């Protein structure tokens, strides 16, 4: 076979032209479709070498190097790009050498050698002119950005961008716009940043530059996050992720950006998993220039979770990485992260002077919000050490940021101002500052459409409310204690979640998720592996979750605020007594309201409650389990329940007896008390008792208009529970004209269609509480699970709901005093009264209770009265029915 050199001259010229055309094509695809570019380049490289076409070799090696960079293979990229420089020299082609050096500089940046990269760029520029020189200026600007020299970077972009636009260099123009947007955003010129990114995205979409469009989407997400628009940020990140996945890429920087947003709304488990994935991706891809950023983020997430060991270790790793790279800006952040970890691990080791130095260092390199936080930390350390003058100096400096900047910074500044005024003895002014911080957080919360985001973002709101509550307790002021306690709890439920109008994608994903879960159960029951189906379930859950998180709050759907007066809150009490429990600094207090009197009570140590309450679910389950010998039930479980009930009653209710007497109770629990079966307590037996996540939620529930006379009664029996069918039939018989859905008729679509706006829903089914994501808690229907996400899509929640389903009354606590879960979704969506169990119950054992409950309802009793009477009527000797009944509580209006 003849070699290329043996071919006639004309044939050789044609062959070289073909090789050059292939090299050009490989270069065109290197950034956009790197795997395709690699295939073309590898097929061309050896023929070009054999023919001595060194300029073509330089182009191919450059294409292979750029493709390797986009596939995160940095060492391979460096090898190819150095070969491209050498081949260009061998060809005597200055422009080829210059362009190869440009790309080599990019790879050196990714390797963490920004200074070396800048020298390569300076060597490349004399070999380039026109469009090639403009490209080099964009590349040099990116390196200058890495080195923190933004002014010089902007100058290069101003000189290069017009040339690129005029020459129709769409790809490079889009890169220039994206890079410039990051400089604008870093300077908080968000309008300019968004304008650049929208322009870049339009160029990419118009010219089918899919990978560059992904970068633009990601940067738009980052800008939106910087402005505090979390739903919009998540939408852009999802769009970027979809584009990256089409190219088979795992973009570690997107993981970092997403983790930062998740951290900002305190979705800590997800933020940590995402940050860990980013660290792993950067290590695997050997992108050491960005690895310290992910380590710093992991340190921050671990610190918020209370994991001071990982927080400290990750911060030290980040410090070493940034120091090695010469990144002084980021080094300041890493030092602050390490300081926080040290103080969190040992508060007595805190040094206000060190915190102040870190704050100064952060401010000097432009990190305004972390500098503010470090200054507040310095003030709080000094306060704890009794150094009032030092504390006042630092808190005064921090409080200056309370009128400008993002919501998080302004709220923290108001907290600093409140602490400063408190330290100065200006208590009224301190409370005014805390209220101002609350308004900032509440206004920000109202912009978030998803209940989950609103709940998790409220951690700062809780911190402000706790300081106000602490001051009210110090002043022994019960009305202010009640007001401040309410500001820190269940705020996410006070606004209905944003509802997508007939969102077909969300509806399809929910239906697909339901069928997938049902198929998993069927597959497992047949003894077959369901691993592939479980993976699909995880994917679908993520899609549902992300679709809902990206919803903005509906226009006009602001929190339903009560007046500033506590009198507004307690006006509907009538002859009932309100008891609101609060926990501050390890102690439980109660605010009681009865006959218009508001009283404050100190009750005792908080740790006694969860320790005692931990035994109650197990004991109730033992009593309700028919297979356990009767003697064993009586001797062990009943004794445990009596002891636990007495201990909790002695702590929580007996000290309040003088104030509450024998009145019906409205109870607002705290922490672990949200899952207490209150009817077990001696002071609550036979007494109408209503439980609510907050007094505000109770007020909203009790003042809701009653359902119309035409509103329906719906009774549903889920599959796999023989007792549920019996129970549903008995309940439906007590309500003339009730709609009964059972067996195959009890599908999610049928149930949601019937219950929208219903007067009463009774649902007997399997309940599934999800601790990993409370909004996927569900009840099982004929075609699979009905989740919280689907409840939130109801236009009008049923007015009165009875859930005879395990654990559906038990909330999932997040961010302090926020609650999520199946029952919480109903209360937040408009249900006035909910009756549900807070521990698992056997299905057949609930039939006597439910029949009695509905009989009392039909006789005109209020729900809380009907439940108390039904529970009291059961024979204590029938321990199975008695224990099942004790698990139920009445939530909402009562």
mmCIF file of C-alpha atoms in Angstrom, residues 229-368:
data_model
loop_
_atom_site.group_PDB
_atom_site.id
_atom_site.type_symbol
_atom_site.label_atom_id
_atom_site.label_comp_id
_atom_site.label_asym_id
_atom_site.label_seq_id
_atom_site.Cartn_x
_atom_site.Cartn_y
_atom_site.Cartn_z
ATOM 1 C CA UNK A 229 -34.025 34.531 44.092
ATOM 2 C CA UNK A 230 -33.744 30.853 45.043
ATOM 3 C CA UNK A 231 -36.524 29.441 42.816
ATOM 4 C CA UNK A 232 -35.126 31.129 39.705
ATOM 5 C CA UNK A 233 -31.612 30.023 40.629
ATOM 6 C CA UNK A 234 -32.685 26.385 40.895
ATOM 7 C CA UNK A 235 -34.502 26.598 37.551
ATOM 8 C CA UNK A 236 -31.330 27.737 35.806
ATOM 9 C CA UNK A 237 -29.219 25.086 37.553
ATOM 10 C CA UNK A 238 -31.653 22.388 36.443
ATOM 11 C CA UNK A 239 -31.465 23.629 32.859
ATOM 12 C CA UNK A 240 -27.660 23.655 33.003
ATOM 13 C CA UNK A 241 -27.542 20.166 34.502
ATOM 14 C CA UNK A 242 -29.784 18.816 31.752
ATOM 15 C CA UNK A 243 -27.463 20.229 29.083
ATOM 16 C CA UNK A 244 -24.315 18.906 30.782
ATOM 17 C CA UNK A 245 -25.855 15.448 31.052
ATOM 18 C CA UNK A 246 -26.580 15.433 27.328
ATOM 19 C CA UNK A 247 -22.819 15.644 26.854
ATOM 20 C CA UNK A 248 -22.071 13.002 29.480
ATOM 21 C CA UNK A 249 -20.441 15.573 31.780
ATOM 22 C CA UNK A 250 -20.425 15.925 35.548
ATOM 23 C CA UNK A 251 -19.704 19.614 36.049
ATOM 24 C CA UNK A 252 -18.232 19.934 39.536
ATOM 25 C CA UNK A 253 -18.655 23.720 39.584
ATOM 26 C CA UNK A 254 -22.403 23.246 39.145
ATOM 27 C CA UNK A 255 -22.399 20.917 42.154
ATOM 28 C CA UNK A 256 -20.687 23.651 44.169
ATOM 29 C CA UNK A 257 -23.164 26.298 43.021
ATOM 30 C CA UNK A 258 -26.161 24.077 43.783
ATOM 31 C CA UNK A 259 -24.779 23.132 47.207
ATOM 32 C CA UNK A 260 -24.381 26.815 48.059
ATOM 33 C CA UNK A 261 -28.046 27.479 47.245
ATOM 34 C CA UNK A 262 -29.173 24.429 49.225
ATOM 35 C CA UNK A 263 -27.093 25.649 52.158
ATOM 36 C CA UNK A 264 -28.643 29.122 51.900
ATOM 37 C CA UNK A 265 -32.093 27.631 52.540
ATOM 38 C CA UNK A 266 -30.704 25.168 55.118
ATOM 39 C CA UNK A 267 -31.367 21.944 53.197
ATOM 40 C CA UNK A 268 -28.324 20.647 54.982
ATOM 41 C CA UNK A 269 -28.311 16.936 54.175
ATOM 42 C CA UNK A 270 -28.640 17.622 50.459
ATOM 43 C CA UNK A 271 -26.122 20.456 50.617
ATOM 44 C CA UNK A 272 -23.568 18.201 52.298
ATOM 45 C CA UNK A 273 -24.063 15.325 49.863
ATOM 46 C CA UNK A 274 -23.720 17.751 46.943
ATOM 47 C CA UNK A 275 -20.596 19.395 48.398
ATOM 48 C CA UNK A 276 -19.015 15.986 49.000
ATOM 49 C CA UNK A 277 -19.815 15.022 45.406
ATOM 50 C CA UNK A 278 -18.109 18.222 44.217
ATOM 51 C CA UNK A 279 -14.968 17.453 46.253
ATOM 52 C CA UNK A 280 -14.881 13.930 44.809
ATOM 53 C CA UNK A 281 -15.421 15.190 41.255
ATOM 54 C CA UNK A 282 -12.635 17.758 41.476
ATOM 55 C CA UNK A 283 -10.241 15.163 42.897
ATOM 56 C CA UNK A 284 -11.178 12.611 40.267
ATOM 57 C CA UNK A 285 -10.751 15.174 37.499
ATOM 58 C CA UNK A 286 -7.501 16.480 39.094
ATOM 59 C CA UNK A 287 -8.838 20.019 38.933
ATOM 60 C CA UNK A 288 -6.784 21.191 41.891
ATOM 61 C CA UNK A 289 -7.411 24.843 41.145
ATOM 62 C CA UNK A 290 -11.049 24.483 42.216
ATOM 63 C CA UNK A 291 -10.783 21.682 44.792
ATOM 64 C CA UNK A 292 -10.224 24.107 47.725
ATOM 65 C CA UNK A 293 -13.499 25.875 46.887
ATOM 66 C CA UNK A 294 -15.432 22.640 47.317
ATOM 67 C CA UNK A 295 -13.506 21.833 50.519
ATOM 68 C CA UNK A 296 -14.372 25.253 51.910
ATOM 69 C CA UNK A 297 -18.040 24.748 51.096
ATOM 70 C CA UNK A 298 -18.013 21.312 52.730
ATOM 71 C CA UNK A 299 -16.490 22.904 55.838
ATOM 72 C CA UNK A 300 -19.320 25.429 55.988
ATOM 73 C CA UNK A 301 -22.084 22.834 55.568
ATOM 74 C CA UNK A 302 -20.515 20.534 58.175
ATOM 75 C CA UNK A 303 -20.255 23.453 60.603
ATOM 76 C CA UNK A 304 -23.958 24.292 60.262
ATOM 77 C CA UNK A 305 -24.718 20.606 60.860
ATOM 78 C CA UNK A 306 -22.650 20.691 64.034
ATOM 79 C CA UNK A 307 -19.909 18.416 62.677
ATOM 80 C CA UNK A 308 -16.961 20.470 63.912
ATOM 81 C CA UNK A 309 -14.394 17.770 63.099
ATOM 82 C CA UNK A 310 -15.158 17.667 59.360
ATOM 83 C CA UNK A 311 -15.648 21.440 59.370
ATOM 84 C CA UNK A 312 -12.193 22.022 60.831
ATOM 85 C CA UNK A 313 -10.412 19.427 58.680
ATOM 86 C CA UNK A 314 -12.014 20.678 55.456
ATOM 87 C CA UNK A 315 -11.193 24.295 56.328
ATOM 88 C CA UNK A 316 -7.524 23.402 56.914
ATOM 89 C CA UNK A 317 -7.399 21.561 53.576
ATOM 90 C CA UNK A 318 -8.915 24.606 51.864
ATOM 91 C CA UNK A 319 -6.391 26.939 53.546
ATOM 92 C CA UNK A 320 -3.509 24.821 52.253
ATOM 93 C CA UNK A 321 -4.976 24.694 48.749
ATOM 94 C CA UNK A 322 -5.638 28.429 48.484
ATOM 95 C CA UNK A 323 -2.215 29.252 49.911
ATOM 96 C CA UNK A 324 -0.570 26.973 47.327
ATOM 97 C CA UNK A 325 -2.530 28.665 44.545
ATOM 98 C CA UNK A 326 -1.860 32.169 45.832
ATOM 99 C CA UNK A 327 -5.609 32.848 46.109
ATOM 100 C CA UNK A 328 -5.583 35.490 48.853
ATOM 101 C CA UNK A 329 -9.280 36.332 48.454
ATOM 102 C CA UNK A 330 -10.430 32.787 49.073
ATOM 103 C CA UNK A 331 -7.760 32.212 51.706
ATOM 104 C CA UNK A 332 -9.518 34.790 53.892
ATOM 105 C CA UNK A 333 -12.769 32.815 53.659
ATOM 106 C CA UNK A 334 -11.037 29.565 54.543
ATOM 107 C CA UNK A 335 -9.431 31.145 57.608
ATOM 108 C CA UNK A 336 -12.852 32.388 58.705
ATOM 109 C CA UNK A 337 -14.309 28.893 58.261
ATOM 110 C CA UNK A 338 -11.548 27.453 60.444
ATOM 111 C CA UNK A 339 -12.162 30.100 63.115
ATOM 112 C CA UNK A 340 -15.858 29.222 63.186
ATOM 113 C CA UNK A 341 -15.084 25.513 63.537
ATOM 114 C CA UNK A 342 -12.681 26.209 66.434
ATOM 115 C CA UNK A 343 -15.220 28.382 68.276
ATOM 116 C CA UNK A 344 -18.049 25.900 67.679
ATOM 117 C CA UNK A 345 -15.941 23.029 69.033
ATOM 118 C CA UNK A 346 -14.858 24.982 72.130
ATOM 119 C CA UNK A 347 -16.720 28.272 72.753
ATOM 120 C CA UNK A 348 -14.350 29.185 75.596
ATOM 121 C CA UNK A 349 -11.457 29.232 73.116
ATOM 122 C CA UNK A 350 -12.914 32.154 71.181
ATOM 123 C CA UNK A 351 -10.820 35.277 70.806
ATOM 124 C CA UNK A 352 -12.618 38.494 69.770
ATOM 125 C CA UNK A 353 -9.362 39.952 68.459
ATOM 126 C CA UNK A 354 -8.794 36.997 66.142
ATOM 127 C CA UNK A 355 -12.370 37.200 64.858
ATOM 128 C CA UNK A 356 -11.910 40.937 64.264
ATOM 129 C CA UNK A 357 -8.689 40.339 62.314
ATOM 130 C CA UNK A 358 -10.467 37.779 60.154
ATOM 131 C CA UNK A 359 -13.301 40.274 59.588
ATOM 132 C CA UNK A 360 -10.810 42.953 58.503
ATOM 133 C CA UNK A 361 -9.092 40.489 56.183
ATOM 134 C CA UNK A 362 -12.412 39.515 54.603
ATOM 135 C CA UNK A 363 -13.477 43.132 54.152
ATOM 136 C CA UNK A 364 -10.136 44.028 52.579
ATOM 137 C CA UNK A 365 -10.601 41.502 49.773
ATOM 138 C CA UNK A 366 -14.272 42.334 49.205
ATOM 139 C CA UNK A 367 -16.143 39.651 51.166
ATOM 140 C CA UNK A 368 -18.683 41.958 52.776
#
